[in-house]
Coordinates of C-alpha atoms in Angstrom, one line a residue:
X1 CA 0.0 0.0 0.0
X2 CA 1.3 3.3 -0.9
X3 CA 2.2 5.8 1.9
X4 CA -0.5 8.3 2.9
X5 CA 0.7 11.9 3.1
X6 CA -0.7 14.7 5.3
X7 CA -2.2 16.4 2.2
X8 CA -4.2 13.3 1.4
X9 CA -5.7 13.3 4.7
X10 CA -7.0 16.8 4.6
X11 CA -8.5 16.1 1.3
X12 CA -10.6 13.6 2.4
X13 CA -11.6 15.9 5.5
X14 CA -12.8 18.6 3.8
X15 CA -9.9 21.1 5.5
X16 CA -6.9 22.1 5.3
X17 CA -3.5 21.1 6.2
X18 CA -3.0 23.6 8.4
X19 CA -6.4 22.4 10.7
X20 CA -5.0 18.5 10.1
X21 CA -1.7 19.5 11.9
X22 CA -3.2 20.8 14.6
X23 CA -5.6 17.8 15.2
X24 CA -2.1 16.1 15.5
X25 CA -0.2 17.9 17.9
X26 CA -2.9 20.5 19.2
X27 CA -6.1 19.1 19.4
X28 CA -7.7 20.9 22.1
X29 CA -7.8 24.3 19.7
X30 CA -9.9 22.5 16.9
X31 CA -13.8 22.0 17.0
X32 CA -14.9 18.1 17.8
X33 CA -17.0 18.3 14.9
X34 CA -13.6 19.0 12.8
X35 CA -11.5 16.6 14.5
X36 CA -14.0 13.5 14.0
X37 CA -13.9 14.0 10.5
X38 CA -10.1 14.4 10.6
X39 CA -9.2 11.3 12.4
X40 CA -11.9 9.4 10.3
X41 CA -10.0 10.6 7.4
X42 CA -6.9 9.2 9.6
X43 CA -8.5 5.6 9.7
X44 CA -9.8 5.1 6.3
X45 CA -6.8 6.1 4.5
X46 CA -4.4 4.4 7.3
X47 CA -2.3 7.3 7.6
X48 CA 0.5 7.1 10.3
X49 CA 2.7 9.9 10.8
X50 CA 5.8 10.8 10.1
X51 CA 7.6 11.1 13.9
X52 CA 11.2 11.6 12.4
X53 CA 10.1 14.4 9.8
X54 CA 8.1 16.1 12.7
X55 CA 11.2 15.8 15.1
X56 CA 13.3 17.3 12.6
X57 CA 11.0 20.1 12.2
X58 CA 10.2 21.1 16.1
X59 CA 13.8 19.7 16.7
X60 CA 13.3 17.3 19.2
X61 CA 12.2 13.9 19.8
X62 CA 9.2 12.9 22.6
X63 CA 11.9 10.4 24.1
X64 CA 14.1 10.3 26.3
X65 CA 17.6 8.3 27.1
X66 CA 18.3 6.9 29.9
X67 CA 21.3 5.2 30.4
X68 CA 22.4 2.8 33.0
X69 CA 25.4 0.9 34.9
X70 CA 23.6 -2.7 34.9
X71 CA 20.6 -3.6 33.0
X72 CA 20.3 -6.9 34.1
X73 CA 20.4 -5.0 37.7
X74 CA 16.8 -4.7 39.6
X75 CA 17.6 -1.6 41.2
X76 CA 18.2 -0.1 37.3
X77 CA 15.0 -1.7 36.3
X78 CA 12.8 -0.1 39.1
X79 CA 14.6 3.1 38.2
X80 CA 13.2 3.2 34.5
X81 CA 9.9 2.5 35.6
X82 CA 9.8 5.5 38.0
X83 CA 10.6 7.6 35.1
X84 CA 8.4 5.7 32.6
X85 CA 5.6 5.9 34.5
X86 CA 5.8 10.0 34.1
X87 CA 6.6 10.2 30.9
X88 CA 3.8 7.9 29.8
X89 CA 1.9 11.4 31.6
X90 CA 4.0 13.5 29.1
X91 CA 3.2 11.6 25.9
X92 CA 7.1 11.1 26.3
X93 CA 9.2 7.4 25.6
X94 CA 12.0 6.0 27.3
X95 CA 14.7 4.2 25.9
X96 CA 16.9 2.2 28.2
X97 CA 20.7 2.4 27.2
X98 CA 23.2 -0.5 29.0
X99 CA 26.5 1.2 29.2
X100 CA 27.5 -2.5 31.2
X101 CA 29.9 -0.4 33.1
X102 CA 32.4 0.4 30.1
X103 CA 32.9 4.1 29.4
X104 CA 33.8 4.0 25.5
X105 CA 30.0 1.9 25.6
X106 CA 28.5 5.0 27.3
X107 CA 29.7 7.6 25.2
X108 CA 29.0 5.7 22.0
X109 CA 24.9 5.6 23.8
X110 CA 25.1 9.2 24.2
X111 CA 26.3 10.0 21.0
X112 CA 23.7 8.0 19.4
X113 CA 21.2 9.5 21.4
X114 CA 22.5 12.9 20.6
X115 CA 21.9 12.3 17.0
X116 CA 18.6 10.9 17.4
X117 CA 17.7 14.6 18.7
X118 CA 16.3 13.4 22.4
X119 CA 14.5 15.7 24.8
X120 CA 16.9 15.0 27.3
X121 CA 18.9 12.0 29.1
X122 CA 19.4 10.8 32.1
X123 CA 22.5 8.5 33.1
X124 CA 24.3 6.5 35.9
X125 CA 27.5 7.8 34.7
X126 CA 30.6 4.9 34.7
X127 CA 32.8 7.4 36.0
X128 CA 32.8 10.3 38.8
X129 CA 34.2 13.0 36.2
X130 CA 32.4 13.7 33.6
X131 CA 33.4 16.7 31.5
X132 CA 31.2 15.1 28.1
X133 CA 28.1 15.3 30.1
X134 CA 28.6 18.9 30.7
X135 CA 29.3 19.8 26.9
X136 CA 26.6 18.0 25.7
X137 CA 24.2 20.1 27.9
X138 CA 26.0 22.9 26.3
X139 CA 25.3 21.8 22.9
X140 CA 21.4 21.7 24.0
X141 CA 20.9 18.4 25.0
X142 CA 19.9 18.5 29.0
X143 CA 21.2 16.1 31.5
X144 CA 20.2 14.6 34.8
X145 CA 22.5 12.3 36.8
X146 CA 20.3 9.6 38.5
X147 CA 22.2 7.4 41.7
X148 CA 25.1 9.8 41.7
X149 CA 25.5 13.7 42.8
X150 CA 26.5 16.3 40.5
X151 CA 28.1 19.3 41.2
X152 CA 25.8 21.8 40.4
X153 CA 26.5 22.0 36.8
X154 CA 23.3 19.5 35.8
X155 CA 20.5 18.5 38.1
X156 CA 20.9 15.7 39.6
X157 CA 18.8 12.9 41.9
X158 CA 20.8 10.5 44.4
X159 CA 20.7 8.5 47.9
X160 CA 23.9 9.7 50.8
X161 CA 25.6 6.6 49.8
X162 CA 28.0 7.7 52.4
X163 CA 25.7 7.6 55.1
X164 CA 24.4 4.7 53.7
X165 CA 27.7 2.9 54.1
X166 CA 28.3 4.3 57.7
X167 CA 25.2 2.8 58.9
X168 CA 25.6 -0.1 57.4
X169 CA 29.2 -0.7 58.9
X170 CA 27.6 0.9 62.4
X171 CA 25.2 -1.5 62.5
X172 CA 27.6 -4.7 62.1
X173 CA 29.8 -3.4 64.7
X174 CA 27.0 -2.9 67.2
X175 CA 26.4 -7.2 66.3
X176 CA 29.7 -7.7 67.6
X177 CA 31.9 -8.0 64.1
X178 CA 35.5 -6.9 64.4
X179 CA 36.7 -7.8 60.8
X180 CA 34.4 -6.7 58.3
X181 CA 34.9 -6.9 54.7
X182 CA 33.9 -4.2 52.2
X183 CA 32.7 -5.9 49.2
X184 CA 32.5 -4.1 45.8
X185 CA 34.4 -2.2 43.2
X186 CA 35.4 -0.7 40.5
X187 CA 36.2 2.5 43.1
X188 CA 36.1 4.8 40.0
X189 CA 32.0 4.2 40.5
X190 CA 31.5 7.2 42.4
X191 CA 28.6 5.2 44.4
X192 CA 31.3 2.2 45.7
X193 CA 33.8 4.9 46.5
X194 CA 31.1 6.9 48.6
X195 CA 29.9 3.7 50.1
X196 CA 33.1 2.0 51.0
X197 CA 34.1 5.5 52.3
X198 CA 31.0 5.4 55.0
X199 CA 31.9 1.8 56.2
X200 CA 35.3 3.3 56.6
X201 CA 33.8 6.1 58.9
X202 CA 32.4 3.8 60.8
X203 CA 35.0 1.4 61.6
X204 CA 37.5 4.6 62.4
X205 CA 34.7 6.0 64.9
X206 CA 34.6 2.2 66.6
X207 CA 38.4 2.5 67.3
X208 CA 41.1 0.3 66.5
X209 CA 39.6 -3.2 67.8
X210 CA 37.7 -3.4 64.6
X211 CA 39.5 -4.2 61.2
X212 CA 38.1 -3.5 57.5
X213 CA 39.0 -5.1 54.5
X214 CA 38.3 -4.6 51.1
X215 CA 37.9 -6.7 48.4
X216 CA 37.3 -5.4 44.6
X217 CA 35.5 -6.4 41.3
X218 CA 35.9 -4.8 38.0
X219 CA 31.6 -4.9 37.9
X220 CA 29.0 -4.7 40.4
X221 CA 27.4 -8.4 39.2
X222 CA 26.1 -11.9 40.6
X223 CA 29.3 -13.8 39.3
X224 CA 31.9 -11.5 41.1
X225 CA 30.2 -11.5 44.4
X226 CA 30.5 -15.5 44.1
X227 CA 34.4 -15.0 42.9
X228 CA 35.1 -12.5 46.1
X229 CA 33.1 -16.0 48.1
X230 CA 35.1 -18.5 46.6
X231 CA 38.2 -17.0 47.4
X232 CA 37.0 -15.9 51.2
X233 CA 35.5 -19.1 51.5
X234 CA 39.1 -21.0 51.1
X235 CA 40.7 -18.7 54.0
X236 CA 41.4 -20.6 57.4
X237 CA 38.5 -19.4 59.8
X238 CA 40.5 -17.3 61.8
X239 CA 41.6 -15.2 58.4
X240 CA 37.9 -14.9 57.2
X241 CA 36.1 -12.1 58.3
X242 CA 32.4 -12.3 60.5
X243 CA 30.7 -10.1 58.2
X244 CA 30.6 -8.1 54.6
X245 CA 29.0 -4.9 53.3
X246 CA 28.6 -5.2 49.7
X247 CA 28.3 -2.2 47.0
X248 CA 25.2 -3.4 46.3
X249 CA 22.6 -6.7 46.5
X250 CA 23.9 -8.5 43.1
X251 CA 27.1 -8.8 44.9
X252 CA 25.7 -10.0 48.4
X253 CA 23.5 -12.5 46.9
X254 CA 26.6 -14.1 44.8
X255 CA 28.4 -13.9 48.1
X256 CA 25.5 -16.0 49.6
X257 CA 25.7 -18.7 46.7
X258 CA 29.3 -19.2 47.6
X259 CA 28.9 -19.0 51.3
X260 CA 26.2 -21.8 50.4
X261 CA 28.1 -23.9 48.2
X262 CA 30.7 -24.2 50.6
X263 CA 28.8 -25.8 53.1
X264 CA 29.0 -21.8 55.2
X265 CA 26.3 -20.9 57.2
X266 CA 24.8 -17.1 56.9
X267 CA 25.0 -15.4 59.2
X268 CA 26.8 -18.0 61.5
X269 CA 30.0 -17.8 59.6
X270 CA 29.4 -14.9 57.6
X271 CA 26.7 -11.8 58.2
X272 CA 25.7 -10.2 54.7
X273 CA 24.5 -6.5 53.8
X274 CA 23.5 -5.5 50.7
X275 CA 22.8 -2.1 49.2
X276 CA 19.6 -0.7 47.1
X277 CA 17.1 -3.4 48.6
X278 CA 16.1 -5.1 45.8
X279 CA 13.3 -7.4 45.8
X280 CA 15.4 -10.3 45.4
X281 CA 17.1 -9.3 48.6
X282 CA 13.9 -10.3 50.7
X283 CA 13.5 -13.4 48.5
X284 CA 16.6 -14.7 49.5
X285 CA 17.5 -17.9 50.4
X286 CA 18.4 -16.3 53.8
X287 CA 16.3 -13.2 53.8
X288 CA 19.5 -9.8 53.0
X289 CA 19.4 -7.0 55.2
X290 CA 20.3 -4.4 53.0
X291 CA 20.7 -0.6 52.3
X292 CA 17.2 0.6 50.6
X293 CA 17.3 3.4 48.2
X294 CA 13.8 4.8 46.9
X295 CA 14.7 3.1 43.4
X296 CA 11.1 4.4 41.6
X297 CA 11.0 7.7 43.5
X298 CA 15.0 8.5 41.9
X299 CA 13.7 7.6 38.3
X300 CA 10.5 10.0 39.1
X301 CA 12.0 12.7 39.9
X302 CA 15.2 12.6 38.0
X303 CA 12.5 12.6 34.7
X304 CA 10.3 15.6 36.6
X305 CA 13.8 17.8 37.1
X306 CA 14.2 17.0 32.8
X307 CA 11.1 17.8 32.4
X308 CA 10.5 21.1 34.1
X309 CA 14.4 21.9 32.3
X310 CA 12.6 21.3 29.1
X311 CA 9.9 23.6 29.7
X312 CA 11.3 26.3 31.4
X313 CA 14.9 26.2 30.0
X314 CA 16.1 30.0 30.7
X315 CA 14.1 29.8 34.8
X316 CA 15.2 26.6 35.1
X317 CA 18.0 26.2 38.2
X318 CA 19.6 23.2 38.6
X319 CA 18.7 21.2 41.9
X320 CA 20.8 18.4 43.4
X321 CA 18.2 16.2 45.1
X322 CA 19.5 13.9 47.9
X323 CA 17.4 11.6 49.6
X324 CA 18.1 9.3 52.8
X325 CA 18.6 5.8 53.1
X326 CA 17.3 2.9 55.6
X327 CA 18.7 0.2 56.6
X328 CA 16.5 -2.8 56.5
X329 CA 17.5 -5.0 58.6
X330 CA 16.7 -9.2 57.9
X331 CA 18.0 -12.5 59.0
X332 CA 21.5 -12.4 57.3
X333 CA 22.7 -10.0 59.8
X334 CA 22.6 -11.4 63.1
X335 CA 24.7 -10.9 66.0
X336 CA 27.8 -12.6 65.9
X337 CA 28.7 -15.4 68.0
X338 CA 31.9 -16.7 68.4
X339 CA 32.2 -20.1 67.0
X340 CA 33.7 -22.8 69.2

Protein backbone atom coordinates (compact mmCIF):
# COMPACT_ATOMS: atom_id res chain seq x y z
CA UNK A 1 0.00 0.00 0.00
CA UNK A 2 1.29 3.34 -0.87
CA UNK A 3 2.19 5.79 1.88
CA UNK A 4 -0.47 8.28 2.86
CA UNK A 5 0.67 11.91 3.11
CA UNK A 6 -0.70 14.67 5.31
CA UNK A 7 -2.21 16.44 2.23
CA UNK A 8 -4.21 13.29 1.37
CA UNK A 9 -5.67 13.34 4.74
CA UNK A 10 -6.97 16.83 4.56
CA UNK A 11 -8.50 16.13 1.32
CA UNK A 12 -10.65 13.64 2.43
CA UNK A 13 -11.57 15.86 5.48
CA UNK A 14 -12.77 18.55 3.82
CA UNK A 15 -9.88 21.09 5.46
CA UNK A 16 -6.93 22.13 5.26
CA UNK A 17 -3.48 21.07 6.19
CA UNK A 18 -2.98 23.61 8.41
CA UNK A 19 -6.40 22.41 10.69
CA UNK A 20 -4.98 18.51 10.07
CA UNK A 21 -1.67 19.54 11.92
CA UNK A 22 -3.17 20.82 14.58
CA UNK A 23 -5.56 17.80 15.18
CA UNK A 24 -2.15 16.05 15.51
CA UNK A 25 -0.22 17.94 17.86
CA UNK A 26 -2.93 20.49 19.23
CA UNK A 27 -6.14 19.07 19.43
CA UNK A 28 -7.73 20.92 22.07
CA UNK A 29 -7.83 24.27 19.71
CA UNK A 30 -9.93 22.50 16.91
CA UNK A 31 -13.83 22.03 16.97
CA UNK A 32 -14.94 18.09 17.76
CA UNK A 33 -17.03 18.32 14.89
CA UNK A 34 -13.65 19.03 12.83
CA UNK A 35 -11.54 16.63 14.53
CA UNK A 36 -14.01 13.53 14.04
CA UNK A 37 -13.93 13.99 10.50
CA UNK A 38 -10.09 14.41 10.56
CA UNK A 39 -9.20 11.26 12.39
CA UNK A 40 -11.86 9.40 10.26
CA UNK A 41 -10.00 10.64 7.35
CA UNK A 42 -6.94 9.18 9.56
CA UNK A 43 -8.54 5.64 9.68
CA UNK A 44 -9.81 5.12 6.27
CA UNK A 45 -6.76 6.15 4.55
CA UNK A 46 -4.41 4.40 7.34
CA UNK A 47 -2.27 7.28 7.58
CA UNK A 48 0.50 7.09 10.28
CA UNK A 49 2.68 9.93 10.84
CA UNK A 50 5.78 10.83 10.13
CA UNK A 51 7.65 11.14 13.89
CA UNK A 52 11.20 11.59 12.35
CA UNK A 53 10.10 14.43 9.78
CA UNK A 54 8.15 16.13 12.73
CA UNK A 55 11.22 15.75 15.08
CA UNK A 56 13.26 17.28 12.63
CA UNK A 57 10.98 20.05 12.17
CA UNK A 58 10.25 21.08 16.11
CA UNK A 59 13.80 19.72 16.66
CA UNK A 60 13.26 17.35 19.20
CA UNK A 61 12.17 13.92 19.80
CA UNK A 62 9.25 12.93 22.62
CA UNK A 63 11.91 10.41 24.08
CA UNK A 64 14.08 10.32 26.26
CA UNK A 65 17.56 8.29 27.11
CA UNK A 66 18.27 6.88 29.94
CA UNK A 67 21.25 5.21 30.43
CA UNK A 68 22.41 2.75 33.05
CA UNK A 69 25.36 0.90 34.85
CA UNK A 70 23.60 -2.72 34.87
CA UNK A 71 20.56 -3.57 33.05
CA UNK A 72 20.32 -6.91 34.09
CA UNK A 73 20.45 -5.04 37.69
CA UNK A 74 16.82 -4.66 39.56
CA UNK A 75 17.59 -1.57 41.18
CA UNK A 76 18.16 -0.11 37.34
CA UNK A 77 14.98 -1.74 36.29
CA UNK A 78 12.78 -0.06 39.10
CA UNK A 79 14.59 3.12 38.18
CA UNK A 80 13.19 3.16 34.46
CA UNK A 81 9.88 2.54 35.59
CA UNK A 82 9.82 5.54 38.04
CA UNK A 83 10.60 7.62 35.07
CA UNK A 84 8.38 5.74 32.58
CA UNK A 85 5.59 5.95 34.51
CA UNK A 86 5.85 10.02 34.15
CA UNK A 87 6.60 10.23 30.88
CA UNK A 88 3.83 7.93 29.78
CA UNK A 89 1.85 11.45 31.59
CA UNK A 90 4.00 13.50 29.06
CA UNK A 91 3.24 11.57 25.92
CA UNK A 92 7.09 11.10 26.33
CA UNK A 93 9.16 7.43 25.62
CA UNK A 94 12.05 6.04 27.34
CA UNK A 95 14.70 4.21 25.89
CA UNK A 96 16.87 2.17 28.21
CA UNK A 97 20.68 2.37 27.22
CA UNK A 98 23.18 -0.45 28.97
CA UNK A 99 26.46 1.18 29.17
CA UNK A 100 27.55 -2.54 31.15
CA UNK A 101 29.93 -0.37 33.14
CA UNK A 102 32.43 0.38 30.07
CA UNK A 103 32.90 4.12 29.43
CA UNK A 104 33.81 3.99 25.52
CA UNK A 105 30.05 1.86 25.59
CA UNK A 106 28.48 5.02 27.35
CA UNK A 107 29.75 7.63 25.24
CA UNK A 108 28.96 5.69 21.99
CA UNK A 109 24.88 5.58 23.78
CA UNK A 110 25.14 9.19 24.15
CA UNK A 111 26.27 10.02 20.97
CA UNK A 112 23.72 7.97 19.35
CA UNK A 113 21.19 9.51 21.36
CA UNK A 114 22.54 12.93 20.59
CA UNK A 115 21.91 12.31 16.95
CA UNK A 116 18.61 10.93 17.43
CA UNK A 117 17.72 14.64 18.74
CA UNK A 118 16.29 13.42 22.38
CA UNK A 119 14.49 15.65 24.80
CA UNK A 120 16.93 15.00 27.27
CA UNK A 121 18.89 11.98 29.12
CA UNK A 122 19.43 10.83 32.14
CA UNK A 123 22.54 8.54 33.11
CA UNK A 124 24.27 6.51 35.94
CA UNK A 125 27.49 7.82 34.69
CA UNK A 126 30.55 4.87 34.69
CA UNK A 127 32.81 7.42 36.02
CA UNK A 128 32.75 10.27 38.82
CA UNK A 129 34.18 13.01 36.20
CA UNK A 130 32.36 13.72 33.65
CA UNK A 131 33.42 16.66 31.50
CA UNK A 132 31.22 15.06 28.06
CA UNK A 133 28.14 15.34 30.06
CA UNK A 134 28.55 18.93 30.68
CA UNK A 135 29.29 19.78 26.95
CA UNK A 136 26.62 18.03 25.72
CA UNK A 137 24.19 20.12 27.92
CA UNK A 138 26.01 22.90 26.31
CA UNK A 139 25.33 21.80 22.92
CA UNK A 140 21.40 21.68 23.98
CA UNK A 141 20.88 18.40 25.00
CA UNK A 142 19.88 18.51 28.96
CA UNK A 143 21.16 16.10 31.54
CA UNK A 144 20.23 14.64 34.84
CA UNK A 145 22.53 12.32 36.77
CA UNK A 146 20.29 9.63 38.47
CA UNK A 147 22.24 7.43 41.73
CA UNK A 148 25.13 9.77 41.72
CA UNK A 149 25.47 13.72 42.77
CA UNK A 150 26.51 16.27 40.51
CA UNK A 151 28.08 19.27 41.19
CA UNK A 152 25.75 21.78 40.45
CA UNK A 153 26.55 22.03 36.81
CA UNK A 154 23.30 19.53 35.84
CA UNK A 155 20.49 18.51 38.10
CA UNK A 156 20.88 15.68 39.62
CA UNK A 157 18.81 12.88 41.89
CA UNK A 158 20.81 10.52 44.37
CA UNK A 159 20.71 8.47 47.89
CA UNK A 160 23.85 9.67 50.75
CA UNK A 161 25.61 6.57 49.79
CA UNK A 162 28.03 7.69 52.41
CA UNK A 163 25.73 7.56 55.10
CA UNK A 164 24.43 4.74 53.70
CA UNK A 165 27.65 2.86 54.08
CA UNK A 166 28.26 4.29 57.69
CA UNK A 167 25.18 2.78 58.95
CA UNK A 168 25.60 -0.08 57.44
CA UNK A 169 29.17 -0.66 58.92
CA UNK A 170 27.58 0.87 62.37
CA UNK A 171 25.22 -1.49 62.48
CA UNK A 172 27.65 -4.73 62.08
CA UNK A 173 29.78 -3.44 64.67
CA UNK A 174 26.95 -2.89 67.19
CA UNK A 175 26.43 -7.18 66.35
CA UNK A 176 29.66 -7.65 67.60
CA UNK A 177 31.94 -7.98 64.12
CA UNK A 178 35.48 -6.92 64.44
CA UNK A 179 36.67 -7.85 60.81
CA UNK A 180 34.42 -6.67 58.33
CA UNK A 181 34.92 -6.93 54.70
CA UNK A 182 33.89 -4.16 52.22
CA UNK A 183 32.70 -5.92 49.23
CA UNK A 184 32.52 -4.13 45.77
CA UNK A 185 34.41 -2.20 43.16
CA UNK A 186 35.41 -0.75 40.53
CA UNK A 187 36.20 2.47 43.15
CA UNK A 188 36.11 4.85 39.97
CA UNK A 189 32.01 4.17 40.53
CA UNK A 190 31.52 7.18 42.43
CA UNK A 191 28.65 5.17 44.37
CA UNK A 192 31.26 2.17 45.73
CA UNK A 193 33.75 4.87 46.52
CA UNK A 194 31.12 6.95 48.64
CA UNK A 195 29.94 3.70 50.14
CA UNK A 196 33.10 1.96 51.00
CA UNK A 197 34.14 5.50 52.33
CA UNK A 198 30.95 5.41 55.01
CA UNK A 199 31.90 1.78 56.19
CA UNK A 200 35.33 3.29 56.60
CA UNK A 201 33.82 6.11 58.91
CA UNK A 202 32.38 3.78 60.84
CA UNK A 203 34.99 1.44 61.59
CA UNK A 204 37.48 4.64 62.45
CA UNK A 205 34.71 5.95 64.94
CA UNK A 206 34.62 2.19 66.60
CA UNK A 207 38.39 2.54 67.31
CA UNK A 208 41.11 0.35 66.49
CA UNK A 209 39.64 -3.25 67.79
CA UNK A 210 37.67 -3.36 64.61
CA UNK A 211 39.46 -4.19 61.24
CA UNK A 212 38.15 -3.53 57.52
CA UNK A 213 39.03 -5.12 54.53
CA UNK A 214 38.28 -4.58 51.10
CA UNK A 215 37.90 -6.71 48.45
CA UNK A 216 37.29 -5.40 44.59
CA UNK A 217 35.46 -6.38 41.35
CA UNK A 218 35.86 -4.84 37.97
CA UNK A 219 31.63 -4.91 37.86
CA UNK A 220 29.00 -4.73 40.39
CA UNK A 221 27.45 -8.37 39.24
CA UNK A 222 26.05 -11.87 40.59
CA UNK A 223 29.30 -13.79 39.27
CA UNK A 224 31.91 -11.46 41.10
CA UNK A 225 30.24 -11.51 44.43
CA UNK A 226 30.54 -15.49 44.09
CA UNK A 227 34.37 -14.96 42.94
CA UNK A 228 35.10 -12.48 46.14
CA UNK A 229 33.13 -15.98 48.12
CA UNK A 230 35.06 -18.52 46.61
CA UNK A 231 38.18 -16.98 47.40
CA UNK A 232 37.01 -15.91 51.22
CA UNK A 233 35.46 -19.09 51.49
CA UNK A 234 39.09 -21.01 51.06
CA UNK A 235 40.70 -18.66 54.00
CA UNK A 236 41.41 -20.60 57.44
CA UNK A 237 38.46 -19.38 59.83
CA UNK A 238 40.55 -17.33 61.82
CA UNK A 239 41.61 -15.22 58.40
CA UNK A 240 37.87 -14.87 57.16
CA UNK A 241 36.07 -12.06 58.32
CA UNK A 242 32.42 -12.31 60.50
CA UNK A 243 30.71 -10.06 58.24
CA UNK A 244 30.57 -8.14 54.60
CA UNK A 245 29.01 -4.89 53.27
CA UNK A 246 28.62 -5.25 49.74
CA UNK A 247 28.29 -2.24 47.01
CA UNK A 248 25.19 -3.41 46.26
CA UNK A 249 22.62 -6.67 46.46
CA UNK A 250 23.86 -8.52 43.12
CA UNK A 251 27.12 -8.77 44.90
CA UNK A 252 25.67 -10.02 48.43
CA UNK A 253 23.55 -12.50 46.85
CA UNK A 254 26.61 -14.08 44.85
CA UNK A 255 28.42 -13.90 48.09
CA UNK A 256 25.45 -16.02 49.56
CA UNK A 257 25.68 -18.70 46.70
CA UNK A 258 29.27 -19.18 47.62
CA UNK A 259 28.95 -19.03 51.30
CA UNK A 260 26.25 -21.84 50.43
CA UNK A 261 28.09 -23.85 48.18
CA UNK A 262 30.71 -24.22 50.57
CA UNK A 263 28.76 -25.76 53.11
CA UNK A 264 29.01 -21.85 55.22
CA UNK A 265 26.28 -20.89 57.17
CA UNK A 266 24.81 -17.12 56.87
CA UNK A 267 25.02 -15.41 59.16
CA UNK A 268 26.79 -18.00 61.54
CA UNK A 269 30.02 -17.79 59.59
CA UNK A 270 29.40 -14.88 57.62
CA UNK A 271 26.70 -11.76 58.20
CA UNK A 272 25.70 -10.15 54.67
CA UNK A 273 24.50 -6.52 53.84
CA UNK A 274 23.54 -5.55 50.72
CA UNK A 275 22.82 -2.06 49.17
CA UNK A 276 19.58 -0.73 47.06
CA UNK A 277 17.12 -3.43 48.58
CA UNK A 278 16.15 -5.13 45.78
CA UNK A 279 13.25 -7.44 45.83
CA UNK A 280 15.42 -10.29 45.35
CA UNK A 281 17.08 -9.28 48.61
CA UNK A 282 13.92 -10.34 50.65
CA UNK A 283 13.47 -13.41 48.47
CA UNK A 284 16.61 -14.75 49.48
CA UNK A 285 17.47 -17.93 50.41
CA UNK A 286 18.43 -16.33 53.78
CA UNK A 287 16.34 -13.21 53.77
CA UNK A 288 19.50 -9.84 52.99
CA UNK A 289 19.38 -7.01 55.25
CA UNK A 290 20.33 -4.35 52.96
CA UNK A 291 20.70 -0.64 52.28
CA UNK A 292 17.15 0.58 50.57
CA UNK A 293 17.28 3.35 48.20
CA UNK A 294 13.82 4.80 46.89
CA UNK A 295 14.66 3.12 43.36
CA UNK A 296 11.09 4.39 41.58
CA UNK A 297 11.03 7.72 43.46
CA UNK A 298 15.00 8.48 41.87
CA UNK A 299 13.74 7.61 38.33
CA UNK A 300 10.52 10.02 39.13
CA UNK A 301 12.04 12.69 39.86
CA UNK A 302 15.22 12.61 37.97
CA UNK A 303 12.52 12.64 34.67
CA UNK A 304 10.30 15.63 36.62
CA UNK A 305 13.82 17.79 37.11
CA UNK A 306 14.24 16.97 32.78
CA UNK A 307 11.14 17.82 32.36
CA UNK A 308 10.50 21.13 34.05
CA UNK A 309 14.44 21.91 32.28
CA UNK A 310 12.59 21.27 29.13
CA UNK A 311 9.88 23.56 29.75
CA UNK A 312 11.26 26.31 31.44
CA UNK A 313 14.93 26.16 29.97
CA UNK A 314 16.06 29.99 30.68
CA UNK A 315 14.12 29.78 34.75
CA UNK A 316 15.22 26.60 35.14
CA UNK A 317 17.97 26.17 38.25
CA UNK A 318 19.57 23.16 38.58
CA UNK A 319 18.73 21.18 41.94
CA UNK A 320 20.83 18.40 43.39
CA UNK A 321 18.19 16.25 45.11
CA UNK A 322 19.49 13.85 47.86
CA UNK A 323 17.45 11.60 49.59
CA UNK A 324 18.12 9.31 52.83
CA UNK A 325 18.60 5.76 53.06
CA UNK A 326 17.29 2.87 55.58
CA UNK A 327 18.72 0.19 56.65
CA UNK A 328 16.46 -2.81 56.51
CA UNK A 329 17.46 -5.00 58.61
CA UNK A 330 16.71 -9.17 57.85
CA UNK A 331 17.96 -12.50 59.04
CA UNK A 332 21.46 -12.36 57.31
CA UNK A 333 22.69 -10.05 59.77
CA UNK A 334 22.60 -11.44 63.07
CA UNK A 335 24.69 -10.90 65.99
CA UNK A 336 27.81 -12.64 65.95
CA UNK A 337 28.75 -15.45 68.01
CA UNK A 338 31.89 -16.74 68.35
CA UNK A 339 32.24 -20.11 66.98
CA UNK A 340 33.72 -22.81 69.23
Amino acid sequence: MATRNIKEVAQLARVSVGTVSNVLNRPEIVSPATRERVFEAIKKLGFVRNEVARHLRVGRSRTVGLVVLDVANPFFVDVAQGAESVADDHDTMVVLCNSAGDAGRERRHLDQLEQQRVMGILITPVEAETPWLEELAARGTPVVLVDSPATGLQCSVAVDDRLGGQIAGAHLIERGHRRIMFVGGPMSVKQVADRHAGVAGAVAAAGGDVELLTATAPTLTVAEGRAIGERMAELPAAERPTAAFCANDMMALGLLQAMATHGLRVPDDLAIIGYDDIDFAAAAAVPLSSVRQPRELLGRTAIDLLLEEVAEPEQHRHRQVIFQPDLVIRESSAPYRPQS
